[in-house]
Amino acid sequence: MAAVLAGLALWYASYYTTVVVWELRKLFAWLAVPLLAGATAGALWQAVRLLRRKRDGGGRARGRGNAAVALAWLGGLLGLGLTVWWLVYGAYLQDRAYMQDVRIVSEPVPELAPRAPYLVGKAQAGPHLGDVTGEISDVTYLPDADRFATLVERRGWLAGYEVGLVQEIPLGGNSRNQQRCSFDVERADARISGWFGHNLGRKISARERWVRFEASDAYVTCSGDTPIVVVPLKRQTGILVVTERPAGVALYDGRTGKLTITDDTASVPGPSYPLSLASRQR
């Protein structure tokens, strides 16, 4: 009964079970081959031990001890060799799996067009935030809109976000157009890395289990006066070669607190492909 209750508790804690499963899958991918080599050596040692016991009728203990030591050394060397080999070859297989989704294009890439640096976007965000008392948590470039988006966290450990700021910054000039959208602090009180029920990651896991994200990939957009926090999601694929793949986006409404997870990213003005995944592929 206790085991059943513990299992139900783990299943209910979708955020923590997702984190544990992700880390165990990555760990298993690197340790599977060495563990298999060790298990094979152990089974071989047990088989030789049983055969010698039947043949000798309990005698020649010293010879059996020498054979056991030799097999132990053989298993250790085999496991060490396979570990080194898998660390090299497994990394190669992982890189090759990531490269399967990479394609060479000849048309201009919007993300690589000339634009103001990120530091300029962050520096010019401060003067346009007015009486906002929160801390800037992220500055992201939105290539489709040619804007910089700034997400500001409210002060306090049980608080969410305060405002989102979207501004146009020309190359070599000051910000021209700014749009500020405020969060409803009563209805939308969650944020990434928040505490307890104010943690946006827990809300995402409760809606879509087994997906994760990087905090640096999230950003904010303003849909009229409504701030929308966009969180590109990732999922794991593979068993021995574990890689990450895009899994849609989570959209957090800053007015109502409603969370939507979708694969339709055509209307998302910013990057829906996780930047951390693109960096890994590069």
PDB file of C-alpha atoms in Angstrom:
ATOM      1  CA  MET A   1       0.000   0.000   0.000  1.00  0.00           C
ATOM      2  CA  ALA A   2       2.838   2.355   0.866  1.00  0.00           C
ATOM      3  CA  ALA A   3       4.529   1.627  -2.462  1.00  0.00           C
ATOM      4  CA  VAL A   4       1.289   2.387  -4.317  1.00  0.00           C
ATOM      5  CA  LEU A   5       0.888   5.691  -2.478  1.00  0.00           C
ATOM      6  CA  ALA A   6       4.511   6.593  -3.174  1.00  0.00           C
ATOM      7  CA  GLY A   7       4.009   5.798  -6.857  1.00  0.00           C
ATOM      8  CA  LEU A   8       0.871   7.925  -7.014  1.00  0.00           C
ATOM      9  CA  ALA A   9       2.695  10.789  -5.298  1.00  0.00           C
ATOM     10  CA  LEU A  10       5.518  10.605  -7.832  1.00  0.00           C
ATOM     11  CA  TRP A  11       3.039  10.527 -10.696  1.00  0.00           C
ATOM     12  CA  TYR A  12       1.220  13.546  -9.283  1.00  0.00           C
ATOM     13  CA  ALA A  13       4.503  15.455  -8.955  1.00  0.00           C
ATOM     14  CA  SER A  14       4.765  15.791 -12.727  1.00  0.00           C
ATOM     15  CA  TYR A  15       7.476  18.455 -12.603  1.00  0.00           C
ATOM     16  CA  TYR A  16       9.907  16.436 -10.495  1.00  0.00           C
ATOM     17  CA  THR A  17       9.210  13.138 -12.253  1.00  0.00           C
ATOM     18  CA  THR A  18       9.903  14.822 -15.582  1.00  0.00           C
ATOM     19  CA  VAL A  19      13.236  16.134 -14.329  1.00  0.00           C
ATOM     20  CA  VAL A  20      14.191  12.721 -12.887  1.00  0.00           C
ATOM     21  CA  VAL A  21      13.237  10.846 -16.067  1.00  0.00           C
ATOM     22  CA  TRP A  22      15.192  13.296 -18.242  1.00  0.00           C
ATOM     23  CA  GLU A  23      18.339  12.956 -16.160  1.00  0.00           C
ATOM     24  CA  LEU A  24      18.046   9.156 -15.873  1.00  0.00           C
ATOM     25  CA  ARG A  25      17.625   8.801 -19.640  1.00  0.00           C
ATOM     26  CA  LYS A  26      20.776  10.838 -20.259  1.00  0.00           C
ATOM     27  CA  LEU A  27      22.663   8.855 -17.616  1.00  0.00           C
ATOM     28  CA  PHE A  28      21.483   5.507 -18.974  1.00  0.00           C
ATOM     29  CA  ALA A  29      22.545   6.486 -22.485  1.00  0.00           C
ATOM     30  CA  TRP A  30      26.158   6.871 -21.324  1.00  0.00           C
ATOM     31  CA  LEU A  31      26.305   3.965 -18.848  1.00  0.00           C
ATOM     32  CA  ALA A  32      24.298   1.306 -20.712  1.00  0.00           C
ATOM     33  CA  VAL A  33      27.235  -0.221 -22.605  1.00  0.00           C
ATOM     34  CA  PRO A  34      29.715  -0.286 -19.645  1.00  0.00           C
ATOM     35  CA  LEU A  35      27.003  -1.723 -17.384  1.00  0.00           C
ATOM     36  CA  LEU A  36      26.238  -4.402 -19.959  1.00  0.00           C
ATOM     37  CA  ALA A  37      29.926  -5.288 -20.151  1.00  0.00           C
ATOM     38  CA  GLY A  38      30.111  -5.553 -16.360  1.00  0.00           C
ATOM     39  CA  ALA A  39      26.978  -7.696 -16.212  1.00  0.00           C
ATOM     40  CA  THR A  40      28.364  -9.999 -18.908  1.00  0.00           C
ATOM     41  CA  ALA A  41      31.659 -10.394 -17.062  1.00  0.00           C
ATOM     42  CA  GLY A  42      29.781 -11.101 -13.805  1.00  0.00           C
ATOM     43  CA  ALA A  43      27.593 -13.730 -15.459  1.00  0.00           C
ATOM     44  CA  LEU A  44      30.672 -15.347 -17.014  1.00  0.00           C
ATOM     45  CA  TRP A  45      32.404 -15.422 -13.638  1.00  0.00           C
ATOM     46  CA  GLN A  46      29.371 -17.056 -12.013  1.00  0.00           C
ATOM     47  CA  ALA A  47      29.141 -19.642 -14.798  1.00  0.00           C
ATOM     48  CA  VAL A  48      32.833 -20.600 -14.493  1.00  0.00           C
ATOM     49  CA  ARG A  49      32.487 -20.778 -10.727  1.00  0.00           C
ATOM     50  CA  LEU A  50      29.535 -23.155 -10.922  1.00  0.00           C
ATOM     51  CA  LEU A  51      31.232 -25.357 -13.511  1.00  0.00           C
ATOM     52  CA  ARG A  52      34.412 -25.632 -11.443  1.00  0.00           C
ATOM     53  CA  ARG A  53      32.399 -26.415  -8.314  1.00  0.00           C
ATOM     54  CA  LYS A  54      30.600 -29.266 -10.092  1.00  0.00           C
ATOM     55  CA  ARG A  55      33.778 -30.640 -11.659  1.00  0.00           C
ATOM     56  CA  ASP A  56      36.009 -30.446  -8.586  1.00  0.00           C
ATOM     57  CA  GLY A  57      33.387 -31.457  -6.055  1.00  0.00           C
ATOM     58  CA  GLY A  58      34.340 -28.649  -3.729  1.00  0.00           C
ATOM     59  CA  GLY A  59      38.118 -28.966  -4.032  1.00  0.00           C
ATOM     60  CA  ARG A  60      40.832 -26.861  -5.587  1.00  0.00           C
ATOM     61  CA  ALA A  61      39.569 -23.656  -3.989  1.00  0.00           C
ATOM     62  CA  ARG A  62      42.815 -21.899  -4.806  1.00  0.00           C
ATOM     63  CA  GLY A  63      42.443 -22.539  -8.520  1.00  0.00           C
ATOM     64  CA  ARG A  64      38.900 -21.272  -8.471  1.00  0.00           C
ATOM     65  CA  GLY A  65      40.038 -18.166  -6.619  1.00  0.00           C
ATOM     66  CA  ASN A  66      42.687 -17.455  -9.275  1.00  0.00           C
ATOM     67  CA  ALA A  67      40.103 -17.875 -12.034  1.00  0.00           C
ATOM     68  CA  ALA A  68      37.717 -15.535 -10.239  1.00  0.00           C
ATOM     69  CA  VAL A  69      40.439 -12.900  -9.886  1.00  0.00           C
ATOM     70  CA  ALA A  70      41.358 -13.235 -13.557  1.00  0.00           C
ATOM     71  CA  LEU A  71      37.736 -12.862 -14.626  1.00  0.00           C
ATOM     72  CA  ALA A  72      37.323  -9.867 -12.321  1.00  0.00           C
ATOM     73  CA  TRP A  73      40.323  -8.176 -13.963  1.00  0.00           C
ATOM     74  CA  LEU A  74      39.005  -9.116 -17.392  1.00  0.00           C
ATOM     75  CA  GLY A  75      35.582  -7.663 -16.597  1.00  0.00           C
ATOM     76  CA  GLY A  76      37.124  -4.471 -15.218  1.00  0.00           C
ATOM     77  CA  LEU A  77      39.351  -3.957 -18.265  1.00  0.00           C
ATOM     78  CA  LEU A  78      36.454  -4.757 -20.586  1.00  0.00           C
ATOM     79  CA  GLY A  79      34.184  -2.285 -18.812  1.00  0.00           C
ATOM     80  CA  LEU A  80      36.876   0.425 -18.822  1.00  0.00           C
ATOM     81  CA  GLY A  81      37.625  -0.105 -22.491  1.00  0.00           C
ATOM     82  CA  LEU A  82      33.962  -0.028 -23.461  1.00  0.00           C
ATOM     83  CA  THR A  83      33.430   3.078 -21.333  1.00  0.00           C
ATOM     84  CA  VAL A  84      36.194   4.996 -23.127  1.00  0.00           C
ATOM     85  CA  TRP A  85      35.008   3.708 -26.509  1.00  0.00           C
ATOM     86  CA  TRP A  86      31.378   4.643 -25.823  1.00  0.00           C
ATOM     87  CA  LEU A  87      32.269   8.118 -24.556  1.00  0.00           C
ATOM     88  CA  VAL A  88      33.917   8.819 -27.917  1.00  0.00           C
ATOM     89  CA  TYR A  89      31.656   6.890 -30.269  1.00  0.00           C
ATOM     90  CA  GLY A  90      28.454   7.783 -28.399  1.00  0.00           C
ATOM     91  CA  ALA A  91      29.258  11.494 -28.666  1.00  0.00           C
ATOM     92  CA  TYR A  92      29.830  11.012 -32.399  1.00  0.00           C
ATOM     93  CA  LEU A  93      26.469   9.254 -32.794  1.00  0.00           C
ATOM     94  CA  GLN A  94      24.770  12.030 -30.844  1.00  0.00           C
ATOM     95  CA  ASP A  95      26.317  14.744 -33.037  1.00  0.00           C
ATOM     96  CA  ARG A  96      25.318  12.815 -36.158  1.00  0.00           C
ATOM     97  CA  ALA A  97      21.730  12.552 -34.894  1.00  0.00           C
ATOM     98  CA  TYR A  98      21.620  16.309 -34.310  1.00  0.00           C
ATOM     99  CA  MET A  99      23.026  16.960 -37.777  1.00  0.00           C
ATOM    100  CA  GLN A 100      20.127  15.072 -39.406  1.00  0.00           C
ATOM    101  CA  ASP A 101      17.876  18.083 -38.765  1.00  0.00           C
ATOM    102  CA  VAL A 102      20.372  20.630 -40.112  1.00  0.00           C
ATOM    103  CA  ARG A 103      19.982  21.877 -43.645  1.00  0.00           C
ATOM    104  CA  ILE A 104      21.998  24.344 -45.709  1.00  0.00           C
ATOM    105  CA  VAL A 105      20.018  27.294 -47.072  1.00  0.00           C
ATOM    106  CA  SER A 106      20.971  29.957 -49.581  1.00  0.00           C
ATOM    107  CA  GLU A 107      18.346  32.599 -48.748  1.00  0.00           C
ATOM    108  CA  PRO A 108      19.164  35.260 -46.110  1.00  0.00           C
ATOM    109  CA  VAL A 109      18.520  34.223 -42.520  1.00  0.00           C
ATOM    110  CA  PRO A 110      16.598  36.930 -40.576  1.00  0.00           C
ATOM    111  CA  GLU A 111      18.436  36.134 -37.336  1.00  0.00           C
ATOM    112  CA  LEU A 112      21.760  36.942 -39.038  1.00  0.00           C
ATOM    113  CA  ALA A 113      20.718  40.308 -40.517  1.00  0.00           C
ATOM    114  CA  PRO A 114      22.441  43.430 -39.128  1.00  0.00           C
ATOM    115  CA  ARG A 115      20.793  44.546 -35.886  1.00  0.00           C
ATOM    116  CA  ALA A 116      21.586  46.291 -32.637  1.00  0.00           C
ATOM    117  CA  PRO A 117      23.432  44.136 -30.065  1.00  0.00           C
ATOM    118  CA  TYR A 118      21.617  42.536 -27.154  1.00  0.00           C
ATOM    119  CA  LEU A 119      23.436  44.790 -24.697  1.00  0.00           C
ATOM    120  CA  VAL A 120      21.976  47.836 -26.449  1.00  0.00           C
ATOM    121  CA  GLY A 121      18.498  46.361 -26.175  1.00  0.00           C
ATOM    122  CA  LYS A 122      18.969  45.782 -22.458  1.00  0.00           C
ATOM    123  CA  ALA A 123      20.528  49.205 -21.847  1.00  0.00           C
ATOM    124  CA  GLN A 124      17.706  51.046 -23.624  1.00  0.00           C
ATOM    125  CA  ALA A 125      15.011  49.004 -21.888  1.00  0.00           C
ATOM    126  CA  GLY A 126      15.681  50.601 -18.493  1.00  0.00           C
ATOM    127  CA  PRO A 127      14.753  54.196 -19.387  1.00  0.00           C
ATOM    128  CA  HIS A 128      11.509  53.061 -21.043  1.00  0.00           C
ATOM    129  CA  LEU A 129      10.285  50.946 -18.114  1.00  0.00           C
ATOM    130  CA  GLY A 130       9.247  54.041 -16.168  1.00  0.00           C
ATOM    131  CA  ASP A 131       8.151  53.288 -12.606  1.00  0.00           C
ATOM    132  CA  VAL A 132       8.599  49.523 -12.939  1.00  0.00           C
ATOM    133  CA  THR A 133      10.433  48.205  -9.872  1.00  0.00           C
ATOM    134  CA  GLY A 134      11.123  44.674 -11.072  1.00  0.00           C
ATOM    135  CA  GLU A 135      14.304  43.117 -12.423  1.00  0.00           C
ATOM    136  CA  ILE A 136      14.983  42.505 -16.107  1.00  0.00           C
ATOM    137  CA  SER A 137      15.192  38.746 -16.536  1.00  0.00           C
ATOM    138  CA  ASP A 138      15.576  38.368 -20.284  1.00  0.00           C
ATOM    139  CA  VAL A 139      16.142  40.303 -23.515  1.00  0.00           C
ATOM    140  CA  THR A 140      15.330  38.482 -26.762  1.00  0.00           C
ATOM    141  CA  TYR A 141      15.444  39.578 -30.382  1.00  0.00           C
ATOM    142  CA  LEU A 142      12.262  38.852 -32.356  1.00  0.00           C
ATOM    143  CA  PRO A 143      13.422  38.512 -35.979  1.00  0.00           C
ATOM    144  CA  ASP A 144       9.925  38.356 -37.503  1.00  0.00           C
ATOM    145  CA  ALA A 145       8.988  41.717 -35.976  1.00  0.00           C
ATOM    146  CA  ASP A 146      12.514  43.212 -35.873  1.00  0.00           C
ATOM    147  CA  ARG A 147      11.991  44.109 -32.218  1.00  0.00           C
ATOM    148  CA  PHE A 148      13.684  43.507 -28.885  1.00  0.00           C
ATOM    149  CA  ALA A 149      11.493  41.994 -26.158  1.00  0.00           C
ATOM    150  CA  THR A 150      12.275  42.525 -22.471  1.00  0.00           C
ATOM    151  CA  LEU A 151      10.691  40.445 -19.700  1.00  0.00           C
ATOM    152  CA  VAL A 152      10.652  41.944 -16.198  1.00  0.00           C
ATOM    153  CA  GLU A 153      10.153  39.913 -13.013  1.00  0.00           C
ATOM    154  CA  ARG A 154       8.302  41.262 -10.006  1.00  0.00           C
ATOM    155  CA  ARG A 155      10.171  41.518  -6.754  1.00  0.00           C
ATOM    156  CA  GLY A 156       9.388  38.850  -4.198  1.00  0.00           C
ATOM    157  CA  TRP A 157       9.849  35.091  -4.062  1.00  0.00           C
ATOM    158  CA  LEU A 158       6.128  34.311  -4.481  1.00  0.00           C
ATOM    159  CA  ALA A 159       5.601  36.721  -7.390  1.00  0.00           C
ATOM    160  CA  GLY A 160       5.383  36.363 -11.160  1.00  0.00           C
ATOM    161  CA  TYR A 161       6.231  38.817 -13.903  1.00  0.00           C
ATOM    162  CA  GLU A 162       5.497  42.530 -13.855  1.00  0.00           C
ATOM    163  CA  VAL A 163       5.645  43.873 -17.426  1.00  0.00           C
ATOM    164  CA  GLY A 164       6.772  43.049 -20.920  1.00  0.00           C
ATOM    165  CA  LEU A 165       8.464  45.660 -23.105  1.00  0.00           C
ATOM    166  CA  VAL A 166       8.799  45.429 -26.879  1.00  0.00           C
ATOM    167  CA  GLN A 167      10.907  48.106 -28.580  1.00  0.00           C
ATOM    168  CA  GLU A 168      12.306  48.858 -32.002  1.00  0.00           C
ATOM    169  CA  ILE A 169      15.997  49.752 -31.924  1.00  0.00           C
ATOM    170  CA  PRO A 170      17.571  50.715 -35.261  1.00  0.00           C
ATOM    171  CA  LEU A 171      21.163  49.860 -35.946  1.00  0.00           C
ATOM    172  CA  GLY A 172      23.230  52.705 -34.502  1.00  0.00           C
ATOM    173  CA  GLY A 173      20.407  54.704 -32.911  1.00  0.00           C
ATOM    174  CA  ASN A 174      18.006  55.071 -30.006  1.00  0.00           C
ATOM    175  CA  SER A 175      14.785  53.187 -29.529  1.00  0.00           C
ATOM    176  CA  ARG A 176      12.042  54.524 -31.806  1.00  0.00           C
ATOM    177  CA  ASN A 177       8.842  52.728 -30.847  1.00  0.00           C
ATOM    178  CA  GLN A 178       8.075  51.078 -27.555  1.00  0.00           C
ATOM    179  CA  GLN A 179       5.141  49.038 -26.350  1.00  0.00           C
ATOM    180  CA  ARG A 180       4.704  48.124 -22.709  1.00  0.00           C
ATOM    181  CA  CYS A 181       2.156  45.537 -21.550  1.00  0.00           C
ATOM    182  CA  SER A 182       1.524  44.846 -17.866  1.00  0.00           C
ATOM    183  CA  PHE A 183       0.774  41.513 -16.194  1.00  0.00           C
ATOM    184  CA  ASP A 184      -2.255  40.988 -13.970  1.00  0.00           C
ATOM    185  CA  VAL A 185      -0.398  40.257 -10.741  1.00  0.00           C
ATOM    186  CA  GLU A 186      -3.439  38.577  -9.181  1.00  0.00           C
ATOM    187  CA  ARG A 187      -4.433  36.199 -11.991  1.00  0.00           C
ATOM    188  CA  ALA A 188      -1.055  35.640 -13.685  1.00  0.00           C
ATOM    189  CA  ASP A 189       1.321  35.171 -10.768  1.00  0.00           C
ATOM    190  CA  ALA A 190       3.675  32.469 -12.106  1.00  0.00           C
ATOM    191  CA  ARG A 191       7.145  32.756 -13.569  1.00  0.00           C
ATOM    192  CA  ILE A 192      10.007  30.522 -14.568  1.00  0.00           C
ATOM    193  CA  SER A 193      12.008  29.494 -11.479  1.00  0.00           C
ATOM    194  CA  GLY A 194       9.142  30.643  -9.244  1.00  0.00           C
ATOM    195  CA  TRP A 195       8.298  28.964  -5.953  1.00  0.00           C
ATOM    196  CA  PHE A 196       5.556  26.389  -5.293  1.00  0.00           C
ATOM    197  CA  GLY A 197       2.379  27.162  -7.237  1.00  0.00           C
ATOM    198  CA  HIS A 198       4.017  30.248  -8.745  1.00  0.00           C
ATOM    199  CA  ASN A 199       6.407  28.110 -10.815  1.00  0.00           C
ATOM    200  CA  LEU A 200       5.607  28.258 -14.526  1.00  0.00           C
ATOM    201  CA  GLY A 201       7.604  25.087 -15.152  1.00  0.00           C
ATOM    202  CA  ARG A 202       5.281  23.120 -12.856  1.00  0.00           C
ATOM    203  CA  LYS A 203       2.244  24.431 -14.680  1.00  0.00           C
ATOM    204  CA  ILE A 204       3.737  23.329 -17.991  1.00  0.00           C
ATOM    205  CA  SER A 205       4.562  19.855 -16.660  1.00  0.00           C
ATOM    206  CA  ALA A 206       1.047  19.501 -15.284  1.00  0.00           C
ATOM    207  CA  ARG A 207      -0.332  20.149 -18.778  1.00  0.00           C
ATOM    208  CA  GLU A 208       2.320  18.329 -20.832  1.00  0.00           C
ATOM    209  CA  ARG A 209       4.448  15.726 -19.072  1.00  0.00           C
ATOM    210  CA  TRP A 210       7.967  14.749 -20.281  1.00  0.00           C
ATOM    211  CA  VAL A 211       8.772  18.092 -21.941  1.00  0.00           C
ATOM    212  CA  ARG A 212      11.304  20.579 -20.618  1.00  0.00           C
ATOM    213  CA  PHE A 213      12.756  23.945 -21.568  1.00  0.00           C
ATOM    214  CA  GLU A 214      15.653  26.280 -20.944  1.00  0.00           C
ATOM    215  CA  ALA A 215      14.876  29.496 -19.082  1.00  0.00           C
ATOM    216  CA  SER A 216      17.061  31.428 -21.541  1.00  0.00           C
ATOM    217  CA  ASP A 217      14.799  30.347 -24.432  1.00  0.00           C
ATOM    218  CA  ALA A 218      11.669  32.026 -23.003  1.00  0.00           C
ATOM    219  CA  TYR A 219      10.646  35.538 -23.992  1.00  0.00           C
ATOM    220  CA  VAL A 220       7.665  37.893 -23.959  1.00  0.00           C
ATOM    221  CA  THR A 221       5.531  39.470 -26.667  1.00  0.00           C
ATOM    222  CA  CYS A 222       2.720  42.007 -26.445  1.00  0.00           C
ATOM    223  CA  SER A 223      -0.562  41.084 -28.107  1.00  0.00           C
ATOM    224  CA  GLY A 224      -2.191  44.485 -27.833  1.00  0.00           C
ATOM    225  CA  ASP A 225      -2.125  45.232 -24.114  1.00  0.00           C
ATOM    226  CA  THR A 226      -1.787  41.564 -23.169  1.00  0.00           C
ATOM    227  CA  PRO A 227       1.673  40.167 -22.412  1.00  0.00           C
ATOM    228  CA  ILE A 228       2.284  36.633 -23.661  1.00  0.00           C
ATOM    229  CA  VAL A 229       5.217  34.626 -22.301  1.00  0.00           C
ATOM    230  CA  VAL A 230       6.442  32.232 -24.994  1.00  0.00           C
ATOM    231  CA  VAL A 231       8.352  29.151 -23.801  1.00  0.00           C
ATOM    232  CA  PRO A 232       9.810  26.916 -26.560  1.00  0.00           C
ATOM    233  CA  LEU A 233       9.639  23.295 -25.389  1.00  0.00           C
ATOM    234  CA  LYS A 234      11.895  20.298 -25.946  1.00  0.00           C
ATOM    235  CA  ARG A 235      11.414  16.538 -25.741  1.00  0.00           C
ATOM    236  CA  GLN A 236      13.849  13.615 -25.603  1.00  0.00           C
ATOM    237  CA  THR A 237      14.174  10.892 -28.231  1.00  0.00           C
ATOM    238  CA  GLY A 238      16.254   7.726 -28.415  1.00  0.00           C
ATOM    239  CA  ILE A 239      17.479   5.147 -25.911  1.00  0.00           C
ATOM    240  CA  LEU A 240      21.226   4.612 -26.319  1.00  0.00           C
ATOM    241  CA  VAL A 241      21.633   7.858 -28.250  1.00  0.00           C
ATOM    242  CA  VAL A 242      19.448  10.413 -26.474  1.00  0.00           C
ATOM    243  CA  THR A 243      18.863  13.722 -28.231  1.00  0.00           C
ATOM    244  CA  GLU A 244      16.513  16.658 -27.784  1.00  0.00           C
ATOM    245  CA  ARG A 245      13.891  17.746 -30.287  1.00  0.00           C
ATOM    246  CA  PRO A 246      11.441  20.688 -30.481  1.00  0.00           C
ATOM    247  CA  ALA A 247       8.061  20.019 -28.860  1.00  0.00           C
ATOM    248  CA  GLY A 248       6.025  23.120 -29.661  1.00  0.00           C
ATOM    249  CA  VAL A 249       5.632  26.147 -27.404  1.00  0.00           C
ATOM    250  CA  ALA A 250       3.853  27.036 -24.180  1.00  0.00           C
ATOM    251  CA  LEU A 251       1.964  30.347 -24.239  1.00  0.00           C
ATOM    252  CA  TYR A 252       1.281  31.971 -20.861  1.00  0.00           C
ATOM    253  CA  ASP A 253      -1.336  34.719 -20.905  1.00  0.00           C
ATOM    254  CA  GLY A 254      -0.221  37.581 -18.671  1.00  0.00           C
ATOM    255  CA  ARG A 255      -3.794  38.814 -18.135  1.00  0.00           C
ATOM    256  CA  THR A 256      -5.752  35.664 -17.388  1.00  0.00           C
ATOM    257  CA  GLY A 257      -2.975  33.284 -16.306  1.00  0.00           C
ATOM    258  CA  LYS A 258      -4.170  30.773 -18.918  1.00  0.00           C
ATOM    259  CA  LEU A 259      -1.545  28.341 -20.212  1.00  0.00           C
ATOM    260  CA  THR A 260      -1.765  26.968 -23.752  1.00  0.00           C
ATOM    261  CA  ILE A 261       0.564  24.388 -25.305  1.00  0.00           C
ATOM    262  CA  THR A 262       0.522  24.180 -29.084  1.00  0.00           C
ATOM    263  CA  ASP A 263       2.496  22.963 -32.083  1.00  0.00           C
ATOM    264  CA  ASP A 264       1.100  25.716 -34.306  1.00  0.00           C
ATOM    265  CA  THR A 265       3.848  28.322 -34.100  1.00  0.00           C
ATOM    266  CA  ALA A 266       3.038  30.278 -37.273  1.00  0.00           C
ATOM    267  CA  SER A 267       1.587  33.189 -35.275  1.00  0.00           C
ATOM    268  CA  VAL A 268       4.461  33.366 -32.788  1.00  0.00           C
ATOM    269  CA  PRO A 269       6.482  36.508 -33.656  1.00  0.00           C
ATOM    270  CA  GLY A 270       9.674  35.263 -32.036  1.00  0.00           C
ATOM    271  CA  PRO A 271      11.793  32.109 -32.216  1.00  0.00           C
ATOM    272  CA  SER A 272       9.663  28.998 -31.649  1.00  0.00           C
ATOM    273  CA  TYR A 273      12.671  26.733 -32.187  1.00  0.00           C
ATOM    274  CA  PRO A 274      14.602  26.531 -28.869  1.00  0.00           C
ATOM    275  CA  LEU A 275      17.732  28.655 -29.176  1.00  0.00           C
ATOM    276  CA  SER A 276      19.577  26.307 -26.780  1.00  0.00           C
ATOM    277  CA  LEU A 277      18.881  23.415 -29.156  1.00  0.00           C
ATOM    278  CA  ALA A 278      20.049  25.449 -32.155  1.00  0.00           C
ATOM    279  CA  SER A 279      23.229  26.301 -30.239  1.00  0.00           C
ATOM    280  CA  ARG A 280      23.809  22.600 -29.525  1.00  0.00           C
ATOM    281  CA  GLN A 281      23.403  21.753 -33.197  1.00  0.00           C
ATOM    282  CA  ARG A 282      25.838  24.477 -34.244  1.00  0.00           C
TER     283      ARG A 282
END
